[in-house]
mmCIF file of C-alpha atoms (C1' of nucleotides) in Angstrom:
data_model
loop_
_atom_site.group_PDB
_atom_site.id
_atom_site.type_symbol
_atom_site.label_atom_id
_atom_site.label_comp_id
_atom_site.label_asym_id
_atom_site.label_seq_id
_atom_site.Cartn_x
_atom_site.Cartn_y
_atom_site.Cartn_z
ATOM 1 C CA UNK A 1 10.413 -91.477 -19.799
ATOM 2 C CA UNK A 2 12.518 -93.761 -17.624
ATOM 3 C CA UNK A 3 14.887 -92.069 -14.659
ATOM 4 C CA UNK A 4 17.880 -93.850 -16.884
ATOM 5 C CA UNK A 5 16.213 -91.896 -20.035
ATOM 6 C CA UNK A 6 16.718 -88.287 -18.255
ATOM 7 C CA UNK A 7 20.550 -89.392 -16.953
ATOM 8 C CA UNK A 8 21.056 -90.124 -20.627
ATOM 9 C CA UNK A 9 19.871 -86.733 -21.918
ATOM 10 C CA UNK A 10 21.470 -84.868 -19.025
ATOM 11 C CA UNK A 11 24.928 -86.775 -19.187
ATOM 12 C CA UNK A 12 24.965 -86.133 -23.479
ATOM 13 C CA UNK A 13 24.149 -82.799 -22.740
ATOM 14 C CA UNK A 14 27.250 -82.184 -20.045
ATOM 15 C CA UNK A 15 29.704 -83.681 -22.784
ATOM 16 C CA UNK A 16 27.991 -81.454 -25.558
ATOM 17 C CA UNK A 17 28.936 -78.423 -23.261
ATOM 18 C CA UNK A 18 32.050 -79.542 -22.377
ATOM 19 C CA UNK A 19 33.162 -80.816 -25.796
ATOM 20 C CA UNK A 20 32.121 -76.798 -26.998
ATOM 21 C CA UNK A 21 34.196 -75.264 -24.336
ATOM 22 C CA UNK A 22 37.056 -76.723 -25.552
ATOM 23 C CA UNK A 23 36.764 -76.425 -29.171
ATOM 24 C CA UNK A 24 35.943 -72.485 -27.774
ATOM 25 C CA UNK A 25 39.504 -72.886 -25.639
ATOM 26 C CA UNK A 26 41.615 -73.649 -29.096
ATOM 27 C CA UNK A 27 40.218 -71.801 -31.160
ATOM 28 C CA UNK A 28 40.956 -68.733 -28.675
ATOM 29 C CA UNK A 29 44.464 -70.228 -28.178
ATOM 30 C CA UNK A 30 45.062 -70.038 -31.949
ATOM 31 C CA UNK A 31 43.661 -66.805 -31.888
ATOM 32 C CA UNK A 32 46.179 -65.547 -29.334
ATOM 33 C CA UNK A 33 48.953 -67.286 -31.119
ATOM 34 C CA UNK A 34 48.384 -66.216 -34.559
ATOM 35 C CA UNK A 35 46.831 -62.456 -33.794
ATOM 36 C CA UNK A 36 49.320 -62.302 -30.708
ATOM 37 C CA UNK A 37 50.655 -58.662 -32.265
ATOM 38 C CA UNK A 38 47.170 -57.006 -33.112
ATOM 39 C CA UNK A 39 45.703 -58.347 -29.589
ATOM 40 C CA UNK A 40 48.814 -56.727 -28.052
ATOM 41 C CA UNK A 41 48.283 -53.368 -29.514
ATOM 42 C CA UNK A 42 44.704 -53.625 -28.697
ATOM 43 C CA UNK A 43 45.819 -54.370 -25.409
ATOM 44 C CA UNK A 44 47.727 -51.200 -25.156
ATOM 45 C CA UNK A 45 45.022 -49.301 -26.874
ATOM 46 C CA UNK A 46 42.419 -50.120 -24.432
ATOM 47 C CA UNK A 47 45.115 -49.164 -22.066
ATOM 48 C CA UNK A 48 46.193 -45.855 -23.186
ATOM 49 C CA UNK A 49 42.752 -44.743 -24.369
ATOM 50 C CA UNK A 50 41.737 -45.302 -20.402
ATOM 51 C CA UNK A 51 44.699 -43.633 -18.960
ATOM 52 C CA UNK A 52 44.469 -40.907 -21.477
ATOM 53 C CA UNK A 53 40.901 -40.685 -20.627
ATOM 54 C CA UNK A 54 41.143 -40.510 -16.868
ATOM 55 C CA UNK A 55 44.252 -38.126 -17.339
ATOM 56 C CA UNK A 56 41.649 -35.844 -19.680
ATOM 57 C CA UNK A 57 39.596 -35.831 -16.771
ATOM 58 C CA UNK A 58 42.115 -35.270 -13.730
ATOM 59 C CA UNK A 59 44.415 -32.780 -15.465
ATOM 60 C CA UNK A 60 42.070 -30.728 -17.126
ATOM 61 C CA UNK A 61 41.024 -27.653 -15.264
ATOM 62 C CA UNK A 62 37.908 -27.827 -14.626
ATOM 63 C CA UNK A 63 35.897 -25.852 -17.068
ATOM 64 C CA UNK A 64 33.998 -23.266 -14.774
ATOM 65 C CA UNK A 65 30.128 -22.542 -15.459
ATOM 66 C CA UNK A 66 28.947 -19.144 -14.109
ATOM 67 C CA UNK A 67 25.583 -19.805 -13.361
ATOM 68 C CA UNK A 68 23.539 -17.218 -11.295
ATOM 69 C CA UNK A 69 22.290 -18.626 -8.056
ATOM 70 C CA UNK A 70 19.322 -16.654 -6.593
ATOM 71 C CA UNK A 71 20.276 -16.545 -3.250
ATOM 72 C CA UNK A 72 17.671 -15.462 -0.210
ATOM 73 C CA UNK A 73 19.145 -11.831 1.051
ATOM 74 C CA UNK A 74 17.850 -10.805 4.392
ATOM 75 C CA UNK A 75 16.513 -7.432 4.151
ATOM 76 C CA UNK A 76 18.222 -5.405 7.019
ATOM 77 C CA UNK A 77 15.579 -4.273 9.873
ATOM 78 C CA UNK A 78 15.817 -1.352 9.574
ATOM 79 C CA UNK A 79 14.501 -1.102 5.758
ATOM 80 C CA UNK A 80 12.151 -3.472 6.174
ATOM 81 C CA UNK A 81 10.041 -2.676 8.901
ATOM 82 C CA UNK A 82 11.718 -1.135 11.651
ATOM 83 C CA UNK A 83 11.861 2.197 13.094
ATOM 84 C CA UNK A 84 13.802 3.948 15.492
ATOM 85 C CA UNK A 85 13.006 6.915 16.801
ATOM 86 C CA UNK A 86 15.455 9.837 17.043
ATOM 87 C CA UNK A 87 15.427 10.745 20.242
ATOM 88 C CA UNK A 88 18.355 12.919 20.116
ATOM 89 C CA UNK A 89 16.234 15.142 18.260
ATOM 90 C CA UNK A 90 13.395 14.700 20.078
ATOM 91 C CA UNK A 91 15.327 15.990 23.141
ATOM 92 C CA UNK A 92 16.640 18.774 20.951
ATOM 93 C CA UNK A 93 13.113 19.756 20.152
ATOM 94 C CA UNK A 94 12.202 19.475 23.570
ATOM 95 C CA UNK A 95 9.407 17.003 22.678
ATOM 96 C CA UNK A 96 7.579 15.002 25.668
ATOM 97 C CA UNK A 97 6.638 11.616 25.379
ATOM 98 C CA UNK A 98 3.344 12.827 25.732
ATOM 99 C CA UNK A 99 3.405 14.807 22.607
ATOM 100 C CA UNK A 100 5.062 11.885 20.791
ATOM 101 C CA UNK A 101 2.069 10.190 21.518
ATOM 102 C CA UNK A 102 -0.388 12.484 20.504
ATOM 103 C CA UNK A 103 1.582 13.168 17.077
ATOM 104 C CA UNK A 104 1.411 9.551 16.437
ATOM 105 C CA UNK A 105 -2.342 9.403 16.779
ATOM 106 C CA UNK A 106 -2.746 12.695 14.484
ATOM 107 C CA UNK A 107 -0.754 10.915 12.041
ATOM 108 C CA UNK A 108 -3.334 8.231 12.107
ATOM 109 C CA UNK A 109 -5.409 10.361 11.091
ATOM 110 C CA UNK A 110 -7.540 10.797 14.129
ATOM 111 C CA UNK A 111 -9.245 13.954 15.068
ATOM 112 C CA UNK A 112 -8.733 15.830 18.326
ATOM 113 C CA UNK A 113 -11.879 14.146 19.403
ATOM 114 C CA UNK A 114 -10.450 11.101 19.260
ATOM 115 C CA UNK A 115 -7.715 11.435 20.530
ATOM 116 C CA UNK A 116 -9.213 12.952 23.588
ATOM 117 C CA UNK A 117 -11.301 10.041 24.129
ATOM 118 C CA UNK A 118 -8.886 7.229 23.324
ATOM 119 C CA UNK A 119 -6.450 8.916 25.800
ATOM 120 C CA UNK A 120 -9.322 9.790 28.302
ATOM 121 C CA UNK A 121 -8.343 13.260 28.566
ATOM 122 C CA UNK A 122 -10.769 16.447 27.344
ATOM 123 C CA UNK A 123 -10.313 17.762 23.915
ATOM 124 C CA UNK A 124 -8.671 21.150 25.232
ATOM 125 C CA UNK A 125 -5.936 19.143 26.443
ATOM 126 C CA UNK A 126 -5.403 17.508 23.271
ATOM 127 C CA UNK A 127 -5.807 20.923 21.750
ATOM 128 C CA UNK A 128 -3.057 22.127 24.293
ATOM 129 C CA UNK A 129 -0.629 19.436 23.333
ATOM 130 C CA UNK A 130 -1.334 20.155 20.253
ATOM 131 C CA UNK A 131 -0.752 23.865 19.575
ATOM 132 C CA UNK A 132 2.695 23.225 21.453
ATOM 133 C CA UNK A 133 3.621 20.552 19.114
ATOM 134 C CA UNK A 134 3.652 23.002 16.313
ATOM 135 C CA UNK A 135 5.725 25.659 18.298
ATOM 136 C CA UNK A 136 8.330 22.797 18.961
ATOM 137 C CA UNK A 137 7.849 21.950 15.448
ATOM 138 C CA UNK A 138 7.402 24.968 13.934
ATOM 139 C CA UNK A 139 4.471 23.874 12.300
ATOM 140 C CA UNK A 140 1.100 25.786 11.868
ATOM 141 C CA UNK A 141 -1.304 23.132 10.290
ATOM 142 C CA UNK A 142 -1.708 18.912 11.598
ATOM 143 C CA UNK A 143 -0.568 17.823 8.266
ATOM 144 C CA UNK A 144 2.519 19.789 8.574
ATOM 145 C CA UNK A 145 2.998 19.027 11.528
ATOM 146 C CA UNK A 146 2.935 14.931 10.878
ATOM 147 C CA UNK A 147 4.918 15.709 7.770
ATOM 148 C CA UNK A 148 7.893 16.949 9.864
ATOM 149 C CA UNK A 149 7.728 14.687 12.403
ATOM 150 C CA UNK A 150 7.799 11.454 9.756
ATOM 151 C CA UNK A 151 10.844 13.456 8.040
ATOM 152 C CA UNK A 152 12.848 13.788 11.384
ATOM 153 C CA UNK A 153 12.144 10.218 12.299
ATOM 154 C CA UNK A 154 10.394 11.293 16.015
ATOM 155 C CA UNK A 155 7.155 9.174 14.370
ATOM 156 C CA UNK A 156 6.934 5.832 11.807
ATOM 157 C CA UNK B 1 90.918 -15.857 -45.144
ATOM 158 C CA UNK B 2 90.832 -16.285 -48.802
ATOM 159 C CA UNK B 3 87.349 -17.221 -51.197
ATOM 160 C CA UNK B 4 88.680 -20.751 -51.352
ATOM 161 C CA UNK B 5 89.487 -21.553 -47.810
ATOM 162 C CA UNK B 6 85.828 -20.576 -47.392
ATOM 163 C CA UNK B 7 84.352 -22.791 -50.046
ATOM 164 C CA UNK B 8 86.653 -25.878 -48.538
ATOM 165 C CA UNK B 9 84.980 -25.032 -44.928
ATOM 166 C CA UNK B 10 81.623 -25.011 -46.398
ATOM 167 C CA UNK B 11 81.710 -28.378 -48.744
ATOM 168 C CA UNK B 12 83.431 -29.960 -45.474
ATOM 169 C CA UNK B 13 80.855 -28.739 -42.962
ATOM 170 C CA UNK B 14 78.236 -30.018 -45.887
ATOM 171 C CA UNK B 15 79.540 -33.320 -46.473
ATOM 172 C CA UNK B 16 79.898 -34.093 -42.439
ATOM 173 C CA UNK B 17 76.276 -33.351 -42.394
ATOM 174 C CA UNK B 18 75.293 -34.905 -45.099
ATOM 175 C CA UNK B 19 77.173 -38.265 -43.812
ATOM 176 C CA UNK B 20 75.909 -37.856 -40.118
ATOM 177 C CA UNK B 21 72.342 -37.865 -41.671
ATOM 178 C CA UNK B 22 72.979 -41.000 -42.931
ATOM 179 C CA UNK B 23 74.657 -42.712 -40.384
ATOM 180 C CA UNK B 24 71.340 -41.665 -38.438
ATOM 181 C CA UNK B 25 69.163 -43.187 -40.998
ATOM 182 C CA UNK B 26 70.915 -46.457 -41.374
ATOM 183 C CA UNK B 27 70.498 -46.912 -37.239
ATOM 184 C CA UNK B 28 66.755 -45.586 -37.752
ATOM 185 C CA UNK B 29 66.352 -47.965 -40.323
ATOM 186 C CA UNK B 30 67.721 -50.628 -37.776
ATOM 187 C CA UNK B 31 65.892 -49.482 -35.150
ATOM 188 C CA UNK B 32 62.638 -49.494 -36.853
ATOM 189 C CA UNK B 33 63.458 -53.264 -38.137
ATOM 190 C CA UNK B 34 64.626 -54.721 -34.962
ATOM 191 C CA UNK B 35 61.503 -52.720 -32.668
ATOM 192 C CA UNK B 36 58.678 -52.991 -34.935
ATOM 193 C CA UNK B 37 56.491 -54.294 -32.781
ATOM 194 C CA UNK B 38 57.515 -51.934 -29.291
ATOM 195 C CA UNK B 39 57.113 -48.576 -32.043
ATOM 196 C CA UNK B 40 53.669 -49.911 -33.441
ATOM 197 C CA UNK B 41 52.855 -50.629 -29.802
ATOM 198 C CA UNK B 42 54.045 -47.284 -28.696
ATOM 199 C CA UNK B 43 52.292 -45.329 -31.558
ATOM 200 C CA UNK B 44 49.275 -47.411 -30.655
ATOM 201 C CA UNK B 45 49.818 -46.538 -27.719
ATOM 202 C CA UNK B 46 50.322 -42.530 -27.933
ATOM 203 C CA UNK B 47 47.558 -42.087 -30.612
ATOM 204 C CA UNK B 48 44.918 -43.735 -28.496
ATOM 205 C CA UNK B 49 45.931 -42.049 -24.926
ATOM 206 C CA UNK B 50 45.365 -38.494 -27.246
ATOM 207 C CA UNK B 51 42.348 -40.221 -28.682
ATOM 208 C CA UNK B 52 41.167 -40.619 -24.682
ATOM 209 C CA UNK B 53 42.040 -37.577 -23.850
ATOM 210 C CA UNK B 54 40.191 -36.186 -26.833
ATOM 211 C CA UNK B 55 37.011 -38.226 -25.518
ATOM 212 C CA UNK B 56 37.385 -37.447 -21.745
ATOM 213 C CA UNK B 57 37.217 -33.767 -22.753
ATOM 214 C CA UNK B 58 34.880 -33.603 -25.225
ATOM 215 C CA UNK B 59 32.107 -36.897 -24.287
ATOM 216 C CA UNK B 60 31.915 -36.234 -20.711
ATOM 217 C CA UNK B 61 29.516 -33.675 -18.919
ATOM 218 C CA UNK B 62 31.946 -30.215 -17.933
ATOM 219 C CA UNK B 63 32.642 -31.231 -14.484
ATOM 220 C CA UNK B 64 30.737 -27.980 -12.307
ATOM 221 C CA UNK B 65 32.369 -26.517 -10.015
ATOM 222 C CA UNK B 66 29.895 -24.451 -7.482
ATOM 223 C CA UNK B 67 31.619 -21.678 -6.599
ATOM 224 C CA UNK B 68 29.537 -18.959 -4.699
ATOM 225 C CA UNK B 69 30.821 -15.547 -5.664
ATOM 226 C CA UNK B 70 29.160 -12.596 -3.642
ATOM 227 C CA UNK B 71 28.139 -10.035 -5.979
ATOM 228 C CA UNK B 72 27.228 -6.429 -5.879
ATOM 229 C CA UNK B 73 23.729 -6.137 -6.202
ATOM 230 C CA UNK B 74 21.947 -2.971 -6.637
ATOM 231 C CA UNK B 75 19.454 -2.741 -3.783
ATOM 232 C CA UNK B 76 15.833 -2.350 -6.140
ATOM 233 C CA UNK B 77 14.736 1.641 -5.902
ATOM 234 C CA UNK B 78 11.510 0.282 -4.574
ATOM 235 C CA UNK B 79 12.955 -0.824 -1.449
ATOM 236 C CA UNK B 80 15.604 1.859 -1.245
ATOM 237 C CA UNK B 81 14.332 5.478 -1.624
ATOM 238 C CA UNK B 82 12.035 4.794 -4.966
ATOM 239 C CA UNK B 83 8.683 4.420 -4.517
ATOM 240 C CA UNK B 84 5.955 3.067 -6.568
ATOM 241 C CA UNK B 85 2.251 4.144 -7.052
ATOM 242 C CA UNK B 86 0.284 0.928 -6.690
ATOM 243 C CA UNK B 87 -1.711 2.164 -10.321
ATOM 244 C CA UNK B 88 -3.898 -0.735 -9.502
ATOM 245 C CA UNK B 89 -5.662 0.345 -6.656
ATOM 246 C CA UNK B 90 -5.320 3.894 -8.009
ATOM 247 C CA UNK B 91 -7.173 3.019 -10.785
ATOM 248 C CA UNK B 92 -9.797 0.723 -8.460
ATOM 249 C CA UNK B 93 -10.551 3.618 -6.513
ATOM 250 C CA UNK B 94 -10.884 5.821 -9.284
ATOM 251 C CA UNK B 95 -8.671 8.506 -8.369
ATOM 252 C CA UNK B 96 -7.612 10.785 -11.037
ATOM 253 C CA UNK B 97 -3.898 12.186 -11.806
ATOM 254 C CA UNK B 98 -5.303 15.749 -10.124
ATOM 255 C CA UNK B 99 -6.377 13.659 -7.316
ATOM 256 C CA UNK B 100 -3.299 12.522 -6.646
ATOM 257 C CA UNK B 101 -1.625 15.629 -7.489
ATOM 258 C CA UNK B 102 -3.532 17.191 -4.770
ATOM 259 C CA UNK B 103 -3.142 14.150 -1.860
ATOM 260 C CA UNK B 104 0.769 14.791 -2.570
ATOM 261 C CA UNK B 105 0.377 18.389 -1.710
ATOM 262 C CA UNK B 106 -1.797 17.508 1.160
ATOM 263 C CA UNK B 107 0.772 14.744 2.541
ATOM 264 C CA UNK B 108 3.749 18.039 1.866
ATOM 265 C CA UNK B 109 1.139 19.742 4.862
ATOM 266 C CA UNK B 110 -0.065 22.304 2.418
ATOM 267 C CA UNK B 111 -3.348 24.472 3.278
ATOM 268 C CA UNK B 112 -6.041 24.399 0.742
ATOM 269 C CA UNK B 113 -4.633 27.954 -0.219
ATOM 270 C CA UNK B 114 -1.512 27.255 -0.447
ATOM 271 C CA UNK B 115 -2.403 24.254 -2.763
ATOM 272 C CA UNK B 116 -4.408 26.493 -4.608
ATOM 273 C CA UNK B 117 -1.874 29.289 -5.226
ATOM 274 C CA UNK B 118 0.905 26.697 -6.556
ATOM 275 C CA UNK B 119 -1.711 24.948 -8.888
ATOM 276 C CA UNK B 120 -3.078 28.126 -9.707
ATOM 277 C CA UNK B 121 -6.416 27.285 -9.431
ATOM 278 C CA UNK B 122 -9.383 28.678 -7.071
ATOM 279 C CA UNK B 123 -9.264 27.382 -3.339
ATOM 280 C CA UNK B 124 -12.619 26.337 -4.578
ATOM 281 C CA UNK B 125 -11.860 24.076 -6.357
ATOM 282 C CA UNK B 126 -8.998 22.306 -4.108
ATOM 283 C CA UNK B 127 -11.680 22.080 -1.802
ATOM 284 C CA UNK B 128 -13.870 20.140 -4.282
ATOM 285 C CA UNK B 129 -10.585 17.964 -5.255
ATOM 286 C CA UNK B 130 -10.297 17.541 -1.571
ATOM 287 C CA UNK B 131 -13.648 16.364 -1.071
ATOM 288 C CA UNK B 132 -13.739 14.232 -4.037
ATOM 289 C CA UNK B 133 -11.013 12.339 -2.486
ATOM 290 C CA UNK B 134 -12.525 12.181 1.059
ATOM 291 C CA UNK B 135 -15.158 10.161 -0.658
ATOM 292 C CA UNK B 136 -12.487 7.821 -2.735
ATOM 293 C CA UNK B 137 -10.516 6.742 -0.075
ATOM 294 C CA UNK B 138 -13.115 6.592 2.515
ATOM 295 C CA UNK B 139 -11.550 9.458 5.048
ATOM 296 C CA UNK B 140 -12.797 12.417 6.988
ATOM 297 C CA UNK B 141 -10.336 14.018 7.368
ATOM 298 C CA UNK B 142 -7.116 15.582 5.585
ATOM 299 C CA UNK B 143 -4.440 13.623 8.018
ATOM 300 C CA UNK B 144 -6.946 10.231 7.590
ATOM 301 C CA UNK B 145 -6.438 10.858 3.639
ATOM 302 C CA UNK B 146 -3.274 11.307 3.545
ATOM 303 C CA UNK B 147 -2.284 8.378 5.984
ATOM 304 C CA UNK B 148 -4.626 5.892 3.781
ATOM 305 C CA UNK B 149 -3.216 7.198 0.730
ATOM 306 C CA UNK B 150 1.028 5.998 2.043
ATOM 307 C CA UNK B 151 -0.864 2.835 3.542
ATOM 308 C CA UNK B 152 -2.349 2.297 0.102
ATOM 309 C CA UNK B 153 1.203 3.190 -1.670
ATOM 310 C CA UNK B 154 -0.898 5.973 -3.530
ATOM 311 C CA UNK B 155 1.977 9.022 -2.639
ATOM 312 C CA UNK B 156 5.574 8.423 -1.488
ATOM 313 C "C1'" DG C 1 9.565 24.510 51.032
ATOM 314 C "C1'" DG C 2 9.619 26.284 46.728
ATOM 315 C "C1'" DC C 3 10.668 26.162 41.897
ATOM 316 C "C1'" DA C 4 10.338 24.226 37.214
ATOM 317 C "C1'" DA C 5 8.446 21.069 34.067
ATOM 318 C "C1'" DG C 6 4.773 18.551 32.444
ATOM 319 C "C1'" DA C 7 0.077 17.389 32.122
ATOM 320 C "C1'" DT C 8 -4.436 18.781 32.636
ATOM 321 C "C1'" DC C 9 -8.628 21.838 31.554
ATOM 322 C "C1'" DA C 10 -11.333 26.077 30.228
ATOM 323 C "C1'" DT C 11 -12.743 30.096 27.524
ATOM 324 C "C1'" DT C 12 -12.790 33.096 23.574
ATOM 325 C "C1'" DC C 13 -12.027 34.128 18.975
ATOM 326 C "C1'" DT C 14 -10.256 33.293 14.222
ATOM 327 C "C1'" DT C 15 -9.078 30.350 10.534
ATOM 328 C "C1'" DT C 16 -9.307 26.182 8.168
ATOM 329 C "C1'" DT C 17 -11.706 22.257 6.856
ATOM 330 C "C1'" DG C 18 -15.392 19.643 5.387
ATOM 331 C "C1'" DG C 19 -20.281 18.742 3.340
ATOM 332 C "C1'" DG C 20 -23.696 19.654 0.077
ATOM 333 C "C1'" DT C 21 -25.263 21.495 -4.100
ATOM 334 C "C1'" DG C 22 -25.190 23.540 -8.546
ATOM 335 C "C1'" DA C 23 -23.024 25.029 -12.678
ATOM 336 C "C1'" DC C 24 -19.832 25.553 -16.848
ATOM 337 C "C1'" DG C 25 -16.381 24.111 -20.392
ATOM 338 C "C1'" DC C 26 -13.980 20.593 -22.658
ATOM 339 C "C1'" DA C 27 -12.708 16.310 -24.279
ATOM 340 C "C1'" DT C 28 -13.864 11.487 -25.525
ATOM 341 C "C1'" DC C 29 -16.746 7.858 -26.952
ATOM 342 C "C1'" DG C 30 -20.496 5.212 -28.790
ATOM 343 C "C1'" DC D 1 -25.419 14.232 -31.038
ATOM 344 C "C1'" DG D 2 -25.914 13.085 -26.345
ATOM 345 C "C1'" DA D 3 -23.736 10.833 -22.382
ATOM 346 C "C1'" DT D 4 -19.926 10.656 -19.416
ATOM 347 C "C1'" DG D 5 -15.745 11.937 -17.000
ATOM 348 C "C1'" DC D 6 -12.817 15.471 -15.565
ATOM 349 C "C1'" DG D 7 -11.471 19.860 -14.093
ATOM 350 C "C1'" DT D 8 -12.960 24.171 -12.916
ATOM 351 C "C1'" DC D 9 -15.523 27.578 -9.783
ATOM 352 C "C1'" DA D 10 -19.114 29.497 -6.437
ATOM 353 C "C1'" DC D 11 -21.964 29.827 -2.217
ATOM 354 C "C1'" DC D 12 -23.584 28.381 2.166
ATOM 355 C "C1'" DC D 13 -23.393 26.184 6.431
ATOM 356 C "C1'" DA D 14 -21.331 23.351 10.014
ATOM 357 C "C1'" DA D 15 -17.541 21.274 12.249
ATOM 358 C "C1'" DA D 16 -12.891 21.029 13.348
ATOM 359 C "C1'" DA D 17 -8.648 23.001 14.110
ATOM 360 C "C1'" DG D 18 -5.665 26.569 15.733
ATOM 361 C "C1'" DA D 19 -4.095 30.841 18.636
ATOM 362 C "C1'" DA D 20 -3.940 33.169 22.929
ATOM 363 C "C1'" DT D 21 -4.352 33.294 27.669
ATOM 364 C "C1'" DG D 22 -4.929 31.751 32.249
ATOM 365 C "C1'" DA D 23 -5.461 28.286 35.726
ATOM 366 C "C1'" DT D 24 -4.844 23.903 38.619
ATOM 367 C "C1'" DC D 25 -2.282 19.834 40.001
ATOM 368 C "C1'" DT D 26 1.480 16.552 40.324
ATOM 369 C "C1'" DT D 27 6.222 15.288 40.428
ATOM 370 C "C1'" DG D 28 11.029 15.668 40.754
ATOM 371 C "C1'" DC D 29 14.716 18.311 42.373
ATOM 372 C "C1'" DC D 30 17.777 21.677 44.834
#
DNA sequence: GGCAAGATCATTCTTTTGGGTGACGCATCG
DNA sequence: CGATGCGTCACCCAAAAGAATGATCTTGCC
């Protein structure tokens, strides 16, 4: 094949295209001319569907979903874990810090043993603090004792 | 007023309508014929905006509006003043329904007679109950029993 | 300085608890 | 029917807890 062979093929080629194109042009000129009406209301179809569309849209209220959303709810303290101690009754009880202490470890579950030695102090002392923790608590037996103390909030 | 007089009123009041329906007719008539194309085009035009409408309601996804509406929730008795035996572990440890009969009445700071006289059995055998349960929950003492028993969520 | 409160310790005595063992009755289950 | 689990009860012994009383020491306060 010759370079003139390929200018041949490409330049037949251009006028095929073009020569299409136009036939393409009339006939959509007839088109318009003859179906001028139909492509009109078409027209305005297209038209009106898209307004009435967008208006569908836009106007509408919107159409409300209720859909639960688990939402994270932070547990207030003092459910949870925390503890406060009520002093005021503490105070009205007359109950030392040092018998707060020893009324937590009983409710530990420790023995007056125990306690003794993890508070370096002999077992009569403990025994002491003890026996006056149930006066002030008007308790007669440990359990009791630890019972009240959790109900009036002086331990956790 | 006589019948007659009456009759005239009505046949004129008839005939006037009668004629004004006409007269609207003929200029519908005219109307139609000289508009054709601007009615077609506006019926076109009106059926396919209510055809859009129609679509843009019914084809598109409901548009969702997130609204986040705080709601009342009732706080779960667990958390609140219910409590719940962990079975499981009751079960694991093999504690029996007397057992934990018996821890509760411990945990209220009951003395093994007193537990006795309001289950009506022999002190005996709350001390054998008591013992049992020593073993179970690995304690050696009543306040070590009954503190492993609310770590353990076996009594309230 | 002296008083009151709080913490410490001891001694004595009683009560409660806890450990160990054995036994009986009653269901349930294989 | 025998085994097993549960609830019941008894007896003995040891350990722990509780009651009562008295004493010392420190600290804070008037």
């Amino acid at each position: 094949m010759t370079r003139s062979t390929v200018l041949h093929v490409l330049v037949f080629g251009a006028l095929g295209g073009v020569l299409i194109a136009a036939l393409k042009w009339l006939e959509y000129r007839w088109l318009v001319a003859t179906h001028a009406t139909e492509l009109y209301a078409g027209a305005v179809a297209i038209l009106f569907a898209a307004i009435g569309l967008v208006l569908g849209r836009k106007l509408t209220r919107p159409q409300i979903e209720i859909r639960e959303i688990p939402v994270e709810v932070p547990i207030p303290m003092a459910a949870a874990a925390g503890f406060t101690r009520d002093e005021q009754r503490q105070a009205q009880l007359g109950l030392t810090a040092r018998e707060i202490d020893m009324l937590e470890q009983m409710a530990a579950g420790l023995s007056n043993r125990e306690i003794a030695a993890r508070s370096f102090v002999s077992e009569n002392t403990v025994k002491t603090h003890v026996s006056r923790i149930y006066e002030k608590l008007d308790a007669r037996r440990r359990t009791q004792a630890v019972q009240r103390a959790r109900e009036w909030r002086l331990i956790a």
